[in-house]
Coordinates of C-alpha atoms in Angstrom, one line a residue:
M205 CA -32.9 -42.9 -13.3
A206 CA -33.2 -40.8 -16.5
E207 CA -35.5 -38.3 -14.6
F208 CA -32.9 -38.1 -11.8
V209 CA -30.1 -37.3 -14.3
A210 CA -32.3 -34.8 -16.1
C211 CA -33.1 -33.1 -12.8
L212 CA -29.4 -33.1 -11.9
L213 CA -28.5 -31.5 -15.2
I214 CA -31.2 -28.8 -14.8
I215 CA -29.9 -28.0 -11.2
S216 CA -26.3 -27.9 -12.5
F217 CA -27.4 -25.6 -15.4
L218 CA -29.3 -23.3 -13.0
F219 CA -26.3 -23.1 -10.6
F220 CA -24.0 -22.3 -13.5
L221 CA -26.4 -19.7 -14.8
I222 CA -26.6 -18.1 -11.3
C223 CA -22.8 -18.0 -11.1
I224 CA -22.5 -16.4 -14.5
L225 CA -25.2 -13.8 -13.6
R226 CA -23.4 -13.0 -10.3
L227 CA -20.1 -12.6 -12.1
L228 CA -21.7 -10.3 -14.7
N229 CA -23.2 -8.3 -11.9
T230 CA -19.8 -7.9 -10.2
I231 CA -17.7 -7.1 -13.2
W232 CA -20.2 -5.0 -15.3
R233 CA -23.7 -4.2 -14.0
K234 CA -22.8 -3.0 -10.5
P235 CA -19.8 -0.9 -11.7
K236 CA -21.9 0.8 -14.4
Q237 CA -24.6 1.5 -11.9
L238 CA -22.1 3.1 -9.5
E239 CA -20.6 5.1 -12.4
K240 CA -24.1 6.4 -13.3
H241 CA -24.8 7.3 -9.7
L242 CA -21.6 9.3 -9.3
R243 CA -21.9 11.1 -12.6
E244 CA -25.4 12.2 -11.7
Q245 CA -23.8 14.1 -8.8
G246 CA -21.2 15.7 -11.1
I247 CA -18.4 13.4 -10.1
A248 CA -16.6 12.8 -13.5
G249 CA -13.7 10.6 -14.5
P250 CA -12.6 8.1 -17.1
S251 CA -15.2 5.5 -18.0
Y252 CA -15.2 2.1 -16.4
R253 CA -13.3 -0.6 -18.3
L254 CA -14.0 -4.3 -17.8
L255 CA -12.1 -5.8 -14.9
Q256 CA -9.0 -3.6 -15.1
G257 CA -10.6 -0.2 -14.8
N258 CA -7.6 2.3 -14.9
L259 CA -5.0 0.0 -13.3
K260 CA -3.0 -0.4 -16.5
E261 CA -2.8 3.3 -17.3
N262 CA -2.0 4.1 -13.7
S263 CA 0.8 1.5 -13.5
T264 CA 2.2 2.6 -16.9
M265 CA 2.4 6.2 -15.9
I266 CA 4.1 5.4 -12.6
E267 CA 6.7 3.2 -14.3
E268 CA 7.4 6.0 -16.8
A269 CA 7.7 8.6 -14.1
L270 CA 10.1 6.5 -12.1
S271 CA 12.2 5.6 -15.1
K272 CA 14.4 8.7 -14.6
P273 CA 15.1 11.3 -11.8
M274 CA 13.3 14.6 -11.8
N275 CA 14.6 18.2 -11.6
L276 CA 15.7 19.5 -8.1
T277 CA 12.3 20.8 -7.2
H278 CA 9.6 20.1 -4.5
D279 CA 6.9 19.7 -7.3
I280 CA 6.9 15.9 -6.7
A281 CA 3.2 15.1 -7.0
P282 CA 3.2 14.5 -10.8
R283 CA 6.0 11.9 -10.3
L284 CA 4.2 10.1 -7.4
L285 CA 0.6 10.3 -8.6
P286 CA 0.8 11.0 -12.3
F287 CA -2.5 9.5 -13.2
L288 CA -4.4 11.3 -10.5
C289 CA -2.7 14.7 -11.4
N290 CA -3.9 14.3 -15.0
M291 CA -7.4 13.4 -13.8
I292 CA -7.6 16.6 -11.7
K293 CA -6.6 18.6 -14.7
D294 CA -9.2 16.9 -16.9
Y295 CA -12.1 16.4 -14.5
G296 CA -11.6 18.8 -11.5
M297 CA -10.8 18.4 -7.8
T298 CA -13.6 15.9 -7.1
S299 CA -13.2 13.1 -9.6
V300 CA -13.4 9.3 -9.8
Q301 CA -11.0 6.6 -11.1
W302 CA -11.3 2.8 -11.2
F303 CA -9.3 0.3 -9.4
G304 CA -10.5 -2.9 -11.1
T305 CA -14.2 -3.0 -10.6
V306 CA -14.2 -0.5 -7.6
P307 CA -14.5 3.2 -8.1
R308 CA -12.4 5.6 -6.0
V309 CA -13.7 9.1 -5.5
N310 CA -10.9 11.6 -4.8
I311 CA -11.7 14.2 -2.2
M312 CA -9.6 17.4 -2.0
A313 CA -11.6 19.6 0.4
P314 CA -10.1 19.6 3.9
E315 CA -13.5 19.9 5.6
L316 CA -14.7 16.7 3.8
V317 CA -11.4 14.9 4.6
K318 CA -11.9 15.8 8.3
E319 CA -15.5 14.7 8.2
I320 CA -14.5 11.3 6.7
L321 CA -11.5 10.6 9.0
S322 CA -13.4 11.8 12.1
N323 CA -16.4 9.6 11.4
R324 CA -17.1 7.3 14.4
S325 CA -20.2 5.5 13.1
G326 CA -18.3 2.9 11.1
D327 CA -19.4 4.4 7.8
F328 CA -15.8 4.5 6.5
E329 CA -13.3 1.8 7.2
K330 CA -9.7 1.2 6.1
L331 CA -9.5 -1.1 3.1
K332 CA -9.4 -4.7 4.1
P333 CA -5.8 -5.8 3.6
N334 CA -5.1 -8.4 1.0
P335 CA -3.0 -11.4 2.1
H336 CA 0.1 -9.8 0.7
T337 CA -0.3 -6.8 3.0
K338 CA -0.7 -9.0 6.0
L339 CA 2.6 -10.7 5.3
L340 CA 4.3 -7.3 5.7
A341 CA 2.5 -5.8 8.7
G342 CA -0.5 -6.4 10.9
G343 CA -1.8 -5.1 14.2
L344 CA -3.4 -1.6 14.4
A345 CA -2.7 -1.1 10.7
V346 CA -5.2 -3.8 9.6
Y347 CA -7.6 -4.2 12.5
Q348 CA -11.2 -2.9 12.3
G349 CA -14.0 -2.2 14.8
E350 CA -13.8 -3.3 18.4
K351 CA -10.5 -5.2 18.0
W352 CA -8.8 -2.1 16.7
A353 CA -10.3 -0.1 19.6
E354 CA -9.0 -2.7 22.1
H355 CA -5.5 -2.7 20.7
R356 CA -5.4 1.1 20.5
R357 CA -6.3 1.4 24.2
L358 CA -3.7 -1.2 25.0
L359 CA -0.9 0.4 23.2
T360 CA -1.6 4.1 23.9
P361 CA 0.2 4.1 27.3
A362 CA 3.4 3.2 25.5
F363 CA 3.4 6.6 23.9
H364 CA 2.3 8.8 26.8
L365 CA 4.6 11.8 27.5
E366 CA 6.2 10.3 30.6
K367 CA 7.0 7.2 28.6
L368 CA 8.5 9.3 25.8
K369 CA 10.7 11.2 28.3
G370 CA 12.0 7.8 29.5
M371 CA 12.8 6.9 25.9
L372 CA 15.0 9.9 25.3
P373 CA 18.2 8.4 26.7
A374 CA 17.9 5.5 24.3
H375 CA 17.3 7.9 21.4
S376 CA 20.4 9.8 22.5
V377 CA 22.6 6.6 22.6
S378 CA 21.5 5.7 19.1
C379 CA 22.2 9.3 17.9
T380 CA 25.6 9.3 19.5
E381 CA 26.6 6.1 17.8
L382 CA 25.5 7.5 14.5
I383 CA 27.5 10.7 15.0
E384 CA 30.6 8.8 16.0
R385 CA 30.3 6.6 13.0
W386 CA 30.1 9.6 10.7
Q387 CA 33.0 11.3 12.4
T388 CA 35.0 8.2 11.9
L389 CA 34.1 8.2 8.2
I390 CA 35.3 11.8 7.9
G391 CA 38.5 10.9 9.8
S392 CA 41.2 13.6 9.6
G393 CA 39.6 15.3 6.6
E394 CA 37.0 18.0 6.6
S395 CA 34.3 16.3 4.5
Y396 CA 33.0 12.9 3.4
E397 CA 30.3 11.8 0.9
L398 CA 27.8 9.1 1.8
D399 CA 24.3 7.9 1.2
V400 CA 22.4 8.9 4.3
W401 CA 19.3 6.9 3.5
P402 CA 20.6 3.5 4.6
E403 CA 22.5 5.2 7.4
L404 CA 19.3 6.7 8.8
K405 CA 17.3 3.5 8.3
N406 CA 19.8 1.7 10.4
F407 CA 19.6 4.5 13.0
A408 CA 15.8 4.5 13.2
G409 CA 15.9 0.7 13.4
D410 CA 18.2 0.9 16.3
V411 CA 15.9 3.4 18.1
I412 CA 12.8 1.3 17.6
S413 CA 14.6 -1.8 18.7
R414 CA 15.9 -0.2 21.9
T415 CA 12.7 1.7 22.9
A416 CA 9.9 -0.6 21.7
F417 CA 11.3 -4.0 22.1
G418 CA 14.2 -3.7 24.5
S419 CA 16.7 -5.1 22.1
S420 CA 19.6 -3.7 20.2
Y421 CA 19.7 -2.9 16.4
M422 CA 21.8 -6.0 15.7
E423 CA 19.2 -8.2 17.2
G424 CA 16.5 -6.7 14.9
K425 CA 18.7 -6.1 11.9
Q426 CA 17.6 -9.2 10.1
I427 CA 14.0 -8.3 10.5
F428 CA 14.6 -4.8 8.8
E429 CA 16.5 -6.4 6.0
I430 CA 13.7 -8.9 5.3
Q431 CA 11.0 -6.2 5.5
S432 CA 12.9 -4.2 2.9
E433 CA 12.5 -7.1 0.4
Q434 CA 8.9 -7.7 1.5
I435 CA 8.1 -4.0 0.7
K436 CA 9.4 -4.5 -2.9
L437 CA 7.2 -7.6 -3.4
H438 CA 4.3 -5.8 -1.7
I439 CA 4.5 -2.8 -4.1
K440 CA 4.6 -5.1 -7.2
A441 CA 1.5 -7.0 -6.0
D442 CA -0.3 -3.7 -5.0
R443 CA 0.0 -2.3 -8.5
A444 CA -1.6 -5.3 -10.2
L445 CA -5.2 -6.6 -10.1
Y446 CA -5.7 -8.8 -7.1
V447 CA -7.3 -12.1 -8.0
P448 CA -8.3 -14.3 -5.0
G449 CA -6.5 -17.6 -4.9
L450 CA -3.5 -16.6 -7.1
R451 CA -1.3 -16.3 -4.0
F452 CA -1.5 -20.1 -3.6
L453 CA 0.1 -20.8 -6.9
P454 CA 3.7 -22.0 -6.6
T455 CA 5.2 -19.0 -8.4
K456 CA 8.7 -17.7 -7.7
E457 CA 7.4 -14.6 -6.0
N458 CA 4.8 -16.4 -3.9
K459 CA 7.4 -18.8 -2.7
R460 CA 9.7 -16.0 -1.8
R461 CA 6.9 -14.2 0.1
R462 CA 6.1 -17.2 2.2
E463 CA 9.8 -17.8 2.8
L464 CA 10.4 -14.2 4.0
N465 CA 7.3 -14.3 6.2
K466 CA 8.4 -17.6 7.8
R467 CA 11.8 -16.0 8.6
V468 CA 10.3 -12.9 10.2
R469 CA 8.0 -15.1 12.3
T470 CA 10.9 -17.2 13.5
L471 CA 12.9 -14.2 14.5
L472 CA 10.0 -12.5 16.2
T473 CA 9.0 -15.7 18.0
N474 CA 12.5 -16.2 19.3
M475 CA 12.6 -12.6 20.5
I476 CA 9.1 -12.8 22.2
E477 CA 9.9 -16.2 23.9
K478 CA 13.2 -14.8 25.2
R479 CA 11.4 -11.8 26.6
E480 CA 8.7 -13.9 28.2
K481 CA 11.2 -16.1 29.8
G482 CA 13.0 -13.1 31.3
M483 CA 9.7 -11.8 32.7
K484 CA 8.8 -15.1 34.3
E485 CA 12.3 -15.4 35.9
G486 CA 12.1 -11.8 37.2
R487 CA 15.1 -10.6 35.0
D488 CA 12.7 -8.3 33.1
S489 CA 10.5 -5.7 34.8
G490 CA 7.7 -6.1 32.2
A491 CA 5.6 -3.4 30.7
H492 CA 8.2 -0.6 30.3
D493 CA 8.1 -0.7 26.5
L494 CA 5.7 -1.8 23.8
L495 CA 6.5 -5.5 23.8
G496 CA 6.3 -5.5 27.5
L497 CA 2.8 -4.0 27.4
L498 CA 1.7 -6.7 25.0
L499 CA 3.1 -9.5 27.0
E500 CA 1.7 -8.2 30.3
A501 CA -1.7 -7.9 28.7
K502 CA -1.5 -11.5 27.3
R503 CA -0.5 -12.8 30.7
N504 CA -3.0 -10.8 32.8
G505 CA -5.8 -10.5 30.4
R506 CA -6.1 -6.8 31.2
N507 CA -4.8 -3.5 29.8
D508 CA -3.4 -0.5 31.7
Y509 CA -7.0 0.8 32.2
D510 CA -7.9 -2.5 34.0
E511 CA -10.2 -3.5 31.2
E512 CA -10.4 -7.1 30.1
I513 CA -8.7 -7.9 26.9
E514 CA -7.9 -11.1 25.0
I515 CA -4.6 -10.9 23.1
T516 CA -3.1 -13.9 21.3
F517 CA 0.4 -14.7 20.3
E518 CA -0.6 -14.0 16.7
D519 CA -1.8 -10.5 17.8
I520 CA 1.7 -9.9 19.3
I521 CA 3.4 -11.0 16.1
G522 CA 1.2 -8.6 14.1
E523 CA 1.9 -5.6 16.3
C524 CA 5.7 -6.4 16.3
K525 CA 5.7 -6.6 12.5
L526 CA 3.9 -3.2 12.2
F527 CA 6.1 -1.4 14.7
Y528 CA 9.3 -2.7 13.4
F529 CA 8.3 -1.4 10.0
A530 CA 6.4 1.8 10.7
G531 CA 8.5 2.7 13.7
S532 CA 11.6 2.9 11.7
D533 CA 10.6 3.5 8.1
T534 CA 8.6 6.8 8.6
T535 CA 11.3 8.5 10.9
A536 CA 14.1 7.4 8.6
A537 CA 12.3 8.9 5.6
L538 CA 11.5 12.2 7.5
L539 CA 15.1 12.6 8.5
T540 CA 16.4 11.8 5.1
W541 CA 14.1 14.3 3.3
T542 CA 15.0 16.9 6.0
M543 CA 18.7 16.5 5.2
V544 CA 18.0 16.7 1.5
V545 CA 15.8 19.8 1.8
L546 CA 18.2 21.6 4.2
S547 CA 20.9 20.9 1.7
M548 CA 18.8 22.5 -1.0
H549 CA 18.1 25.5 1.4
P550 CA 21.4 26.2 3.3
S551 CA 20.1 29.4 4.9
W552 CA 17.5 27.4 6.8
Q553 CA 20.1 24.8 7.7
N554 CA 22.3 27.6 9.2
R555 CA 19.3 29.1 11.1
A556 CA 18.4 25.7 12.5
R557 CA 22.1 25.0 13.6
E558 CA 22.3 28.4 15.3
E559 CA 19.1 27.6 17.3
V560 CA 20.4 24.2 18.3
L561 CA 23.8 25.6 19.4
E562 CA 22.0 28.4 21.3
V563 CA 19.8 26.0 23.2
F564 CA 22.2 23.1 23.8
G565 CA 25.7 24.2 22.8
K566 CA 27.4 20.8 22.3
R567 CA 25.4 19.1 25.1
T568 CA 23.2 16.1 24.4
P569 CA 19.6 17.3 23.8
D570 CA 17.1 17.0 26.7
I571 CA 13.3 17.0 26.7
D572 CA 12.9 20.6 27.9
G573 CA 15.4 21.9 25.3
L574 CA 13.7 20.0 22.5
S575 CA 10.4 21.8 23.3
R576 CA 12.2 25.1 22.7
L577 CA 13.4 24.3 19.2
K578 CA 11.0 26.5 17.3
I579 CA 12.9 26.7 14.0
V580 CA 13.7 23.0 14.0
T581 CA 10.0 22.2 14.6
M582 CA 8.9 24.5 11.8
I583 CA 11.4 22.9 9.4
L584 CA 10.2 19.4 10.3
Y585 CA 6.5 20.4 9.8
E586 CA 7.3 21.9 6.4
V587 CA 9.2 18.8 5.3
L588 CA 6.2 16.7 6.4
R589 CA 4.0 19.0 4.3
L590 CA 6.1 18.6 1.2
Y591 CA 7.3 15.0 1.7
P592 CA 4.6 13.3 3.9
P593 CA 5.2 9.6 4.7
A594 CA 1.9 8.6 3.0
T595 CA 0.9 10.2 -0.3
I596 CA -2.8 9.2 0.0
L597 CA -5.2 7.9 2.6
I598 CA -8.0 5.5 1.4
R599 CA -11.2 4.5 3.1
H600 CA -14.1 2.2 2.0
T601 CA -17.8 3.0 2.5
Q602 CA -19.6 0.4 4.5
K603 CA -23.0 1.9 3.6
Q604 CA -24.5 4.8 1.6
V605 CA -23.3 7.9 3.4
K606 CA -23.6 11.6 2.8
V607 CA -20.4 13.7 2.9
G608 CA -21.0 17.4 2.4
K609 CA -23.3 17.5 -0.7
L610 CA -22.1 14.2 -2.0
L611 CA -24.1 11.0 -1.5
L612 CA -21.5 8.2 -1.7
P613 CA -22.9 4.7 -2.3
Q614 CA -21.9 1.6 -0.4
G615 CA -18.8 -0.3 -1.5
I616 CA -16.7 2.4 -3.1
Q617 CA -13.3 3.8 -2.1
V618 CA -12.6 7.3 -1.0
G619 CA -9.1 8.7 -1.7
M620 CA -7.7 11.7 0.1
P621 CA -4.4 12.6 -1.6
I622 CA -2.3 14.2 1.2
V623 CA 0.6 15.1 -1.2
L624 CA -1.8 17.2 -3.4
I625 CA -3.9 18.8 -0.5
H626 CA -0.6 19.8 1.1
R627 CA 0.3 21.7 -2.1
D628 CA -3.1 23.2 -3.0
P629 CA -2.5 27.0 -3.6
R630 CA -6.1 27.6 -2.5
L631 CA -5.2 26.3 1.0
W632 CA -1.5 27.3 1.2
G633 CA -1.1 30.4 -1.0
E634 CA 0.7 31.0 -4.2
D635 CA 4.0 29.7 -2.6
A636 CA 2.4 26.3 -1.9
G637 CA 5.1 24.5 -3.8
V638 CA 7.9 26.4 -2.1
F639 CA 9.8 25.3 1.0
N640 CA 8.9 28.0 3.6
P641 CA 8.9 26.9 7.2
E642 CA 7.8 30.4 8.3
R643 CA 4.2 29.3 7.4
F644 CA 4.3 27.3 10.7
A645 CA 5.6 30.1 12.8
N646 CA 2.3 30.4 14.6
G647 CA 1.6 26.7 14.8
V648 CA -0.1 24.1 12.7
S649 CA -3.6 25.5 13.0
K650 CA -2.7 28.8 11.5
A651 CA -0.3 27.5 8.8
S652 CA -2.9 27.2 6.1
R653 CA -5.9 29.3 5.0
Q654 CA -8.3 26.5 6.1
P655 CA -8.0 24.3 9.2
G656 CA -7.4 20.7 8.6
A657 CA -5.2 21.1 5.5
F658 CA -2.2 19.6 7.2
F659 CA -2.5 15.9 8.2
P660 CA 0.8 14.0 7.5
F661 CA -0.1 11.5 10.2
G662 CA -3.7 11.1 9.3
W663 CA -6.7 12.5 11.3
G664 CA -9.3 11.4 13.7
Q665 CA -9.3 8.3 15.9
R666 CA -6.9 6.5 13.6
I667 CA -4.3 9.2 13.6
C668 CA -0.8 7.7 13.9
I669 CA -0.3 6.5 17.4
G670 CA 3.5 7.0 17.2
Q671 CA 3.6 10.5 15.8
N672 CA 5.0 12.1 19.0
F673 CA 7.5 9.3 19.3
G674 CA 8.6 9.9 15.7
L675 CA 8.8 13.7 16.0
M676 CA 10.8 13.5 19.3
E677 CA 13.2 11.0 17.6
A678 CA 13.6 13.3 14.5
K679 CA 14.2 16.4 16.6
T680 CA 16.8 14.7 18.7
A681 CA 18.6 13.2 15.7
L682 CA 18.5 16.4 13.6
A683 CA 19.7 18.5 16.6
M684 CA 22.7 16.3 17.1
I685 CA 23.5 16.1 13.4
L686 CA 23.4 19.9 13.2
Q687 CA 25.7 20.2 16.3
H688 CA 28.4 18.2 14.5
F689 CA 27.9 18.4 10.8
G690 CA 27.1 20.7 7.9
F691 CA 25.8 19.0 4.7
E692 CA 25.2 19.7 1.1
L693 CA 23.9 17.6 -1.8
S694 CA 26.5 15.5 -3.7
P695 CA 26.8 16.1 -7.4
S696 CA 25.8 12.4 -7.7
Y697 CA 22.5 13.0 -5.9
A698 CA 19.5 12.1 -8.0
H699 CA 16.2 13.6 -6.9
A700 CA 13.7 10.7 -7.2
P701 CA 11.0 10.4 -4.5
H702 CA 8.9 7.3 -5.0
V703 CA 6.3 5.4 -3.0
A704 CA 7.5 2.2 -1.3
V705 CA 4.6 2.1 1.2
T706 CA 6.0 5.4 2.5
M707 CA 7.9 8.0 0.4
H708 CA 11.5 6.9 -0.1
P709 CA 14.4 8.3 -2.2
Q710 CA 14.5 5.9 -5.1
H711 CA 18.3 6.3 -5.7
G712 CA 19.3 7.0 -2.2
A713 CA 20.3 10.4 -0.7
H714 CA 24.0 11.1 -1.5
I715 CA 25.2 14.0 0.7
I716 CA 28.5 15.5 1.5
L717 CA 29.1 15.9 5.2
H718 CA 31.3 18.7 6.6
R719 CA 32.7 18.8 10.1
V720 CA 31.4 21.7 12.1
L721 CA 34.4 23.3 13.8
S722 CA 32.7 26.2 15.6
T723 CA 29.5 28.1 16.0
A724 CA 30.6 30.3 13.2
N725 CA 30.4 27.5 10.6
R726 CA 27.9 28.2 7.9
I727 CA 27.0 26.2 4.9
P728 CA 27.6 28.3 1.7
G729 CA 24.4 29.1 -0.2
P730 CA 22.4 31.9 -1.8
G731 CA 23.2 35.1 0.0
W732 CA 26.5 33.8 1.5

C-alpha cells in the first residue's frame, strides 16, 4: 500500500512539474525565443513583459486619447492607434509589439500586405475569435478553411450585379423615408440641427433588413439595438488579456453578454422560422435575398453552383448576426464620415451636388446614373482612405513563412494598419493627410504611387463580400441627400473618431441641415 501511495505521489509530482514547465514555456521561454528570432532580422520593438506584454500601455494610451475630442483635422491615426504610432517613431515602419504572450509584427509595405492577404496556401489565417467575438457575429467573419470557402461560394450570388440592381428600389425606398423624415424636422424653417449618426444607422439598418432579410427596419430594430450594446461589451473584453474560462464566471458583464446573445438568437430564430414557413406554404419565392439563399441551401443541400453543401441552423444564425452588424454598421459609418468631411470641405460638397443634379435633377437615382457619378465616387473613395471602416487587419501565421525578406515564425500575429498605410506620404505624396478626392480621378489603381496602397475593404480572397452593395447604398443615399439638403458642422460637433469594431464618431455627428431650394444653392465656405 505504501509503495502504491509513493508511486501515486511521484506520478502526481511529475504531472505537476510537467504542467509548470509547459506554463513557463508558454509565458516566458517561447516568447523570448520569438523575440530573439525577430530581433535578429532587425524587427525591433519594446521588450516582452511577462503575461501582459504591451496590453496595459496600449489600453492606457487609448483611454487617454479618447478622453477628449481632437482638433478638426484628418490626422486621426494618433488618436486611434497611439501606441503603434509611437512605436513607428521609435522603431521604424516594421516593428513588433506584444499582445500578452503573442508578438505582432506590423507590416507597412503594400507589396508585403498584398502578399499576405493574397496567400492561398493557408500560411496566414484570421485570428481565431474568442467566445466574446462569437456572441457578436459569426459566419464568414470567423470561419476558416473549407467551411469559409463553402459559405463564400454560397453567399456570393447574393451580391452579383443583377442582384444589386434588383436591390436598388429597396435602397431608394429607405432613402426616401430618410429624406422625408429630415424634411419634416426642418418643417417650415430653412435649417435644422441633428445628430446624423443614429439617423444613418437607422437608415442602413432599414436597407439591410429589406434587401438581405426581406423584413422592414422595425422588425430588425431590436437586433440593431442589442448589437450596439454587444459592441461596447466586446470592445471592453478585447482590450484586456483574454484568460480561458473567465467567461463562465457569473460576473455582471458575463451575465449581460449571455442575456443579450439569448435575445438576439430568439429574434433571429423567430424571423428565420417565419420565413421558412412562408417558403413551405408558397407565400415566399425563396432565394431572392441573402436569407433566402441560406434557407434554400439548407433545404436542398446544394448552392447556386449545384455543389453539395451542408448548412445548419447555427450556420444561418451566425451569418444573420454578421450581416445585420456588418451590413449596416460599415455603410452608416461611411455616410456619416462623408457628411462630416463634406461639411469641412464645402467646395467639394457643392461640386458633388452639381454633379448629382446634372445627372438626376430631382429624380430618384437609377443604376446607370449612379455609374456616371465620378465626383461622388472620388469623394467616397477619399473618405474611405481617411476614415476606413477597419483601422487594422490582423493575420496569424500557421507555420514559418517567408514574406519579402522576413522569415516569420509560426504562431505570431501580423498587423497591417490600414489607417497608417492610407496616410503614408511615401505612398500618397506630401498631401497624404489632406482631403483631396482628385487623387482618385483616374481610378483606384493610379491614386497612389504604389499599387495596393488602398484597401479599405481588405484584399485577396477574403475581401469584403458586400463592398459593392455598400458602395451602391452609399452612392444612392448621398445623391439623394445632396439633392435635398446642404449641410455644415454644428458648433456643438466634437471631432472624435474611435474604434468600436469599425470607426465610429464617439460623440455623434451633429450637423446643421439646410433645405436646398434650387440648383444655385451653395454651401458657404472658403472661396465663397
